[in-house]
Short mmCIF file of C-alpha atoms in Angstrom, two decimals:
data_model
loop_
_atom_site.label_atom_id
_atom_site.label_comp_id
_atom_site.label_asym_id
_atom_site.label_seq_id
_atom_site.Cartn_x
_atom_site.Cartn_y
_atom_site.Cartn_z
CA MET A 192 0.12 17.76 -5.94
CA GLU A 193 2.40 15.52 -7.88
CA ILE A 194 2.71 11.85 -8.03
CA ARG A 195 6.09 10.55 -8.87
CA THR A 196 7.40 7.03 -9.52
CA GLY A 197 10.52 5.90 -7.71
CA GLU A 198 12.14 8.27 -5.18
CA LEU A 199 13.11 5.24 -3.11
CA SER A 200 16.57 6.78 -2.40
CA ASN A 201 14.98 10.04 -0.96
CA PRO A 202 15.45 10.29 2.74
CA HIS A 203 11.83 11.29 3.39
CA VAL A 204 10.56 8.37 1.58
CA ILE A 205 12.98 6.04 3.51
CA LYS A 206 11.94 7.65 6.82
CA LEU A 207 8.22 7.21 6.10
CA LEU A 208 8.73 3.64 5.18
CA GLN A 209 10.60 2.85 8.36
CA THR A 210 7.84 4.64 10.20
CA HIS A 211 5.17 2.44 8.34
CA HIS A 212 7.15 -0.66 9.19
CA ASN A 213 7.63 0.23 12.85
CA ASP A 214 3.95 1.05 13.36
CA MET A 215 2.96 -2.29 11.87
CA LEU A 216 5.11 -4.00 14.57
CA LYS A 217 3.02 -2.13 17.11
CA HIS A 218 -0.20 -3.97 15.97
CA SER A 219 1.05 -7.23 14.58
CA PRO A 220 3.60 -10.00 15.52
CA VAL A 221 6.74 -9.75 13.16
CA GLU A 222 5.65 -12.77 11.35
CA SER A 223 2.43 -11.17 10.42
CA VAL A 224 3.91 -8.03 9.05
CA HIS A 225 4.12 -8.00 5.32
CA ALA A 226 5.25 -4.30 5.00
CA LEU A 227 8.20 -4.25 2.40
CA ASP A 228 11.53 -2.43 3.28
CA VAL A 229 13.16 -0.35 0.57
CA SER A 230 15.32 -3.01 -0.76
CA LYS A 231 12.23 -5.18 -1.73
CA LEU A 232 10.42 -2.17 -3.10
CA THR A 233 13.11 -1.83 -5.79
CA HIS A 234 12.24 -5.55 -7.22
CA PRO A 235 11.33 -5.11 -10.97
CA ASN A 236 7.79 -6.44 -10.47
CA ILE A 237 7.04 -3.47 -8.10
CA THR A 238 6.30 -0.03 -8.95
CA PHE A 239 6.75 2.59 -6.29
CA TYR A 240 4.67 5.89 -6.00
CA SER A 241 5.10 8.80 -3.78
CA LEU A 242 2.78 11.74 -3.66
CA TRP A 243 4.16 15.35 -3.08
CA ILE A 244 2.40 18.55 -2.02
CA ASP A 245 4.77 21.66 -2.72
CA ASN A 246 7.63 19.27 -2.48
CA ASN A 247 6.53 17.86 0.94
CA LEU A 248 5.98 14.01 0.99
CA ALA A 249 2.41 13.41 1.70
CA GLY A 250 2.37 9.63 1.07
CA VAL A 251 3.48 6.53 -0.57
CA GLY A 252 2.12 3.24 -2.21
CA ALA A 253 3.20 0.52 -4.53
CA LEU A 254 1.72 -1.78 -7.19
CA LYS A 255 3.32 -5.16 -7.36
CA ALA A 256 2.65 -7.49 -10.46
CA LEU A 257 1.57 -10.93 -9.11
CA ASN A 258 1.10 -12.20 -12.82
CA THR A 259 -0.09 -10.62 -16.08
CA THR A 260 -3.69 -10.16 -14.89
CA HIS A 261 -3.33 -9.70 -10.93
CA GLY A 262 -1.71 -6.87 -9.05
CA GLU A 263 -1.18 -6.18 -5.50
CA ILE A 264 -1.17 -2.97 -3.59
CA LYS A 265 1.83 -2.64 -1.22
CA SER A 266 3.15 -0.02 1.20
CA MET A 267 0.28 2.41 1.34
CA ARG A 268 1.18 5.11 3.99
CA THR A 269 0.22 8.71 4.57
CA SER A 270 2.65 11.08 6.17
CA SER A 271 1.39 12.09 9.66
CA ASN A 272 1.23 15.96 8.65
CA TYR A 273 -1.37 14.98 5.80
CA LEU A 274 -3.64 12.39 7.66
CA ARG A 275 -7.37 12.84 7.02
CA GLN A 276 -6.68 15.05 3.82
CA GLY A 277 -7.49 12.55 1.06
CA ILE A 278 -4.05 11.61 0.18
CA ALA A 279 -4.59 7.85 0.59
CA ALA A 280 -7.55 8.02 -1.64
CA LYS A 281 -5.75 10.17 -4.31
CA LEU A 282 -2.86 7.40 -4.23
CA LEU A 283 -5.21 4.48 -4.36
CA THR A 284 -7.00 5.99 -7.26
CA HIS A 285 -3.72 6.38 -9.15
CA ILE A 286 -2.64 2.85 -8.37
CA VAL A 287 -6.06 1.42 -9.49
CA GLU A 288 -5.71 3.60 -12.70
CA GLN A 289 -2.17 2.20 -13.38
CA ALA A 290 -3.37 -1.35 -12.67
CA THR A 291 -6.23 -0.96 -15.18
CA LEU A 292 -3.66 0.66 -17.75
CA ARG A 293 -1.74 -2.45 -17.36
CA GLY A 294 -4.54 -4.74 -18.18
CA TYR A 295 -4.89 -6.39 -14.74
CA LYS A 296 -8.41 -7.97 -14.20
CA LYS A 297 -7.87 -8.03 -10.42
CA LEU A 298 -6.29 -6.12 -7.65
CA SER A 299 -5.74 -7.38 -4.41
CA LEU A 300 -4.17 -6.32 -1.04
CA GLU A 301 -3.34 -7.35 2.58
CA THR A 302 -4.02 -5.21 5.52
CA GLY A 303 -4.18 -5.61 9.33
CA THR A 304 -7.19 -6.75 11.46
CA ALA A 305 -6.46 -4.66 14.59
CA GLU A 306 -8.42 -1.48 15.21
CA ALA A 307 -5.65 0.71 13.92
CA PHE A 308 -6.29 -0.65 10.41
CA LEU A 309 -9.92 0.31 10.35
CA PRO A 310 -9.46 3.43 8.49
CA ALA A 311 -7.53 1.63 5.73
CA GLN A 312 -10.22 -1.15 5.76
CA ASN A 313 -12.94 1.63 5.24
CA LEU A 314 -11.03 3.25 2.48
CA TYR A 315 -10.57 0.04 0.57
CA THR A 316 -14.19 -0.68 1.12
CA GLN A 317 -15.17 2.56 -0.28
CA PHE A 318 -13.04 1.79 -3.45
CA GLY A 319 -15.06 -1.52 -3.95
CA PHE A 320 -12.61 -4.06 -2.35
CA LYS A 321 -14.10 -7.00 -0.74
CA GLU A 322 -12.77 -9.47 1.77
CA CYS A 323 -11.30 -12.53 0.08
CA GLU A 324 -9.15 -15.70 0.85
CA PRO A 325 -5.35 -15.29 1.12
CA PHE A 326 -3.83 -14.76 -2.35
CA GLY A 327 -0.24 -15.21 -3.86
CA ASP A 328 2.13 -16.57 -1.18
CA TYR A 329 -0.08 -15.44 1.76
CA GLU A 330 -1.21 -17.78 4.38
CA PRO A 331 -4.40 -17.58 6.63
CA ASP A 332 -3.55 -15.33 9.47
CA PRO A 333 -5.72 -13.80 12.42
CA TYR A 334 -3.57 -10.63 11.84
CA SER A 335 -4.30 -10.32 8.15
CA LEU A 336 -7.40 -9.09 6.34
CA PHE A 337 -7.16 -9.88 2.43
CA MET A 338 -9.17 -7.86 0.04
CA SER A 339 -9.57 -7.71 -3.71
CA LYS A 340 -11.48 -6.09 -6.48
CA MET A 341 -12.23 -7.01 -10.06
CA LEU A 342 -11.16 -4.24 -12.39
#
């Protein structure tokens, strides 16, 4: 297992991010989908991670700096061939560690409210995230669940 920083030009990463975005559109209206495309993930305040097993892409995730003490988890997705194998937990552990190393005091995220998002909600809850009010530029939305954790 190897976690790499970047890789946004890798065709496997691009395909997984497109799959992620298309899947979000199946469960939420377009105005409620907050998944970032490749161009937005290249922003300097975002660090993108990809997890590889034997040179096969297993999952992706990103850490966005909201300010000097608050980060946001973005674009968490496991490749279909690696579902239910602990990939998301490994990426989430890495992102939490990176946020801690940066000195963040709080880590937040937005996920969906549809049944398809229950595995993600359960994972975040297991990691100590709790439901919270919208943060950053988010507005209240029935399709969005906001969660945060103090580090």
